[in-house]
Coordinates of C-alpha atoms in Angstrom, one line a residue:
X29 CA 0.0 0.0 0.0
X30 CA 2.8 2.4 0.7
X31 CA 4.2 2.0 -2.7
X32 CA 0.8 2.6 -4.3
X33 CA 0.3 5.8 -2.2
X34 CA 3.8 7.0 -3.1
X35 CA 3.0 6.4 -6.8
X36 CA -0.2 8.3 -6.6
X37 CA 1.6 11.2 -4.9
X38 CA 4.2 11.2 -7.7
X39 CA 1.6 11.1 -10.4
X40 CA -0.4 13.9 -8.8
X41 CA 2.8 16.0 -8.4
X42 CA 3.8 15.4 -12.0
X43 CA 0.3 16.3 -13.3
X44 CA 0.2 19.5 -11.2
X45 CA 3.6 20.5 -12.5
X46 CA 2.6 19.6 -16.1
X47 CA -0.7 21.6 -16.0
X48 CA 1.1 24.7 -14.6
X49 CA 4.1 24.4 -16.9
X50 CA 4.4 27.7 -18.8
X51 CA 5.5 25.9 -22.0
X52 CA 2.5 23.6 -21.8
X53 CA 0.2 26.6 -21.5
X54 CA 2.1 28.3 -24.4
X55 CA 1.7 25.2 -26.6
X56 CA -2.0 25.2 -26.0
X57 CA -2.2 28.9 -26.8
X58 CA 0.0 28.7 -29.9
X59 CA -1.7 25.5 -31.2
X60 CA 1.3 23.1 -30.8
X61 CA 0.6 19.5 -30.1
X62 CA 3.4 19.3 -27.4
X63 CA 5.7 21.6 -25.4
X64 CA 8.6 20.0 -27.3
X65 CA 8.0 22.6 -30.1
X66 CA 9.8 25.2 -28.0
X67 CA 12.9 23.1 -27.7
X68 CA 13.4 23.1 -31.4
X69 CA 12.3 26.8 -31.6
X70 CA 15.0 27.8 -29.1
X71 CA 17.7 25.8 -30.9
X72 CA 16.7 27.2 -34.3
X73 CA 16.5 30.8 -33.1
X74 CA 20.0 30.4 -31.7
X75 CA 21.6 28.8 -34.8
X76 CA 19.3 29.8 -37.7
X77 CA 19.0 26.3 -39.1
X78 CA 15.6 26.3 -40.8
X79 CA 15.4 28.8 -43.7
X80 CA 12.8 29.5 -46.4
X81 CA 13.0 27.0 -49.2
X82 CA 14.6 24.3 -47.1
X83 CA 13.9 20.6 -47.2
X84 CA 13.5 19.3 -43.7
X85 CA 13.3 15.7 -42.5
X86 CA 11.7 15.1 -39.1
X87 CA 12.6 11.7 -37.6
X88 CA 10.5 10.4 -34.8
X89 CA 8.0 13.1 -35.5
X90 CA 4.8 12.0 -33.6
X91 CA 2.8 13.7 -32.3
X92 CA 4.0 16.4 -34.6
X93 CA 5.1 19.4 -32.6
X94 CA 8.5 19.7 -34.3
X95 CA 6.9 19.3 -37.8
X96 CA 4.4 22.1 -36.8
X97 CA 7.2 24.4 -35.8
X98 CA 9.1 23.7 -39.1
X99 CA 5.9 24.2 -41.1
X100 CA 5.6 27.7 -39.6
X101 CA 9.2 28.5 -40.3
X102 CA 8.7 27.6 -44.0
X103 CA 5.5 29.6 -44.3
X104 CA 6.0 33.1 -45.8
X105 CA 3.8 34.5 -43.0
X106 CA 4.7 32.1 -40.2
X107 CA 1.3 30.6 -40.4
X108 CA 0.1 27.1 -39.4
X109 CA -1.8 26.7 -42.7
X110 CA -1.6 28.1 -46.3
X111 CA 1.5 28.6 -48.5
X112 CA 4.7 26.8 -47.8
X113 CA 8.1 27.7 -49.1
X114 CA 10.0 24.4 -48.7
X115 CA 9.4 20.8 -48.0
X116 CA 8.8 18.8 -44.8
X117 CA 9.0 15.0 -44.7
X118 CA 8.2 13.4 -41.4
X119 CA 8.7 9.8 -40.3
X120 CA 7.7 7.8 -37.2
X121 CA 6.7 4.3 -36.2
X122 CA 3.6 5.7 -34.6
X123 CA 0.7 7.3 -36.4
X124 CA 0.5 11.1 -36.6
X125 CA -2.5 13.3 -37.3
X126 CA -2.1 15.1 -40.6
X127 CA -0.4 18.6 -40.7
X128 CA -1.1 20.7 -43.7
X129 CA 1.9 20.7 -46.1
X130 CA 3.8 17.9 -44.2
X131 CA 4.4 14.6 -46.0
X132 CA 4.1 11.9 -43.4
X133 CA 5.6 8.4 -43.7
X134 CA 4.8 5.8 -41.1
X135 CA 7.4 3.1 -40.7
X136 CA 11.0 2.3 -39.8
X137 CA 13.5 4.0 -42.2
X138 CA 15.9 1.1 -41.8
X139 CA 13.5 -1.0 -43.9
X140 CA 13.9 -0.8 -47.6
X141 CA 10.2 0.0 -48.5
X142 CA 10.1 2.9 -46.0
X143 CA 13.5 4.2 -47.2
X144 CA 12.2 4.0 -50.8
X145 CA 9.2 6.1 -49.8
X146 CA 11.5 8.7 -48.3
X147 CA 13.8 8.8 -51.3
X148 CA 10.7 9.3 -53.5
X149 CA 9.5 12.1 -51.3
X150 CA 13.0 13.7 -51.5
X151 CA 12.6 13.6 -55.3
X152 CA 16.2 12.6 -55.8
X153 CA 17.5 15.4 -53.6
X154 CA 18.8 15.6 -50.1
X155 CA 17.7 17.3 -46.9
X156 CA 19.0 20.7 -45.8
X157 CA 18.1 19.9 -42.2
X158 CA 17.4 16.7 -40.3
X159 CA 15.8 16.9 -36.9
X160 CA 15.4 13.9 -34.6
X161 CA 13.4 13.8 -31.4
X162 CA 13.5 10.0 -31.4
X163 CA 13.5 8.4 -28.0
X164 CA 13.3 4.7 -27.0
X165 CA 10.9 3.1 -24.6
X166 CA 12.9 3.1 -21.4
X167 CA 13.3 0.0 -19.4
X168 CA 14.7 1.5 -16.2
X169 CA 18.0 -0.4 -16.7
X170 CA 20.6 2.3 -17.2
X171 CA 22.9 0.2 -19.3
X172 CA 20.1 -1.0 -21.6
X173 CA 18.6 2.4 -21.9
X174 CA 21.9 4.0 -22.7
X175 CA 22.5 1.5 -25.5
X176 CA 19.0 2.1 -26.9
X177 CA 19.4 5.9 -26.9
X178 CA 22.9 5.6 -28.5
X179 CA 21.5 3.4 -31.3
X180 CA 18.9 6.0 -32.2
X181 CA 21.4 8.8 -32.3
X182 CA 23.8 6.7 -34.4
X183 CA 20.9 5.9 -36.8
X184 CA 20.2 9.7 -37.2
X185 CA 23.8 10.4 -37.9
X186 CA 24.0 7.6 -40.5
X187 CA 20.8 8.8 -42.0
X188 CA 22.2 12.3 -42.3
X189 CA 25.4 11.1 -43.9
X190 CA 23.5 9.4 -46.7
X191 CA 20.4 11.8 -47.1
X192 CA 21.6 15.3 -46.1
X193 CA 23.4 17.9 -48.1
X194 CA 27.1 18.4 -47.2
X195 CA 26.4 21.8 -45.7
X196 CA 23.3 20.6 -43.8
X197 CA 22.6 20.4 -40.1
X198 CA 21.4 17.6 -37.8
X199 CA 19.6 18.1 -34.5
X200 CA 19.3 15.1 -32.1
X201 CA 18.0 14.5 -28.6
X202 CA 20.2 12.5 -26.2
X203 CA 20.7 12.2 -22.5
X204 CA 23.7 12.9 -20.2
X205 CA 25.2 9.8 -18.8
X206 CA 25.7 6.4 -20.4
X207 CA 27.1 6.8 -23.9
X208 CA 26.9 10.7 -24.0
X209 CA 30.7 11.2 -24.4
X210 CA 30.9 8.6 -27.2
X211 CA 28.0 10.2 -29.0
X212 CA 29.6 13.6 -28.8
X213 CA 32.8 12.0 -30.2
X214 CA 30.8 10.5 -33.1
X215 CA 29.4 14.0 -33.9
X216 CA 32.9 15.5 -33.8
X217 CA 34.1 12.8 -36.2
X218 CA 31.1 13.5 -38.5
X219 CA 30.5 17.2 -38.5
X220 CA 32.6 20.4 -38.9
X221 CA 30.8 22.2 -36.1
X222 CA 29.2 20.6 -33.0
X223 CA 27.1 22.4 -30.5
X224 CA 25.5 20.9 -27.4
X225 CA 22.4 22.8 -26.3
X226 CA 20.1 22.5 -23.3
X227 CA 17.0 24.6 -24.1
X228 CA 15.3 26.5 -21.3
X229 CA 12.1 24.7 -22.3
X230 CA 13.8 21.4 -21.4
X231 CA 12.9 20.5 -17.8
X232 CA 15.6 21.2 -15.2
X233 CA 15.3 17.8 -13.6
X234 CA 15.7 16.0 -17.0
X235 CA 19.1 14.8 -18.2
X236 CA 17.8 15.5 -21.7
X237 CA 19.9 17.6 -23.9
X238 CA 20.5 18.2 -27.7
X239 CA 23.4 18.0 -30.0
X240 CA 23.6 20.0 -33.3
X241 CA 26.0 19.0 -36.0
X242 CA 26.6 21.4 -38.9
X243 CA 28.4 20.6 -42.1
X244 CA 29.4 17.1 -42.9
X245 CA 33.2 16.4 -42.9

C-alpha cells in the first residue's frame, strides 16, 4: 500500500507540474501539439538552421510538434496553414494526425520499402536539415537504456550522412550519462561544427539535452 500511495503522490505532483508548466500553456495557446516545439524553436532561433525553401526531414515526428514548428518556419507568413516555401517529410513508427503541407511516412526508415518512400519524397534530392526527437521506450535499466538511446542517435547520424546535403545540419536528442561522451565524439568525427544545447524549455530535472552537428566532414 505504501508503494501505491507514493506512486499516486508522484503522479499527482507530475500532473500538477505539467498543468502549470508555462510551456504547456504556451503550446495550448499557440496551437502546438506538445511543449517540445519550443525546444526546437530555441535551438533554431539560436543557430538559424531552418530557412525558407529548405527541405527538412523530421525523424520520430509523432505527435508532430516539431513538424508544426518547421511548417511555420517555412510559411511566408509564419502561419500554421496556407502557403509553404519548402518541403517537410516526417517519419515515425507511430501514427500522426495530418499537418497541412507535411508529407508523413509511417514506418522504420531502416526498412527498404520505407526508405524507398523517403527517397521518392525527396525527389532525388537531399535534406537541408534533419531533426530527430527520437527516444526509445525506457526499461529502467541504465545500461540497456543508454544503448537504446545511443543506437537512435547513431541511426540519425548515419541517415544524415546518406540523405543530407554536405552543408546541412542535424539536431538530435540525447541524455547525459551512459554513452553521452561517445556520441559527442561521433558528432565531432562526422560534423565540422558541433554544439551541445540545453534549451530553457527542457525541464531542469531532465538529463535530456540536444546535439547539433553542422556541415558534414
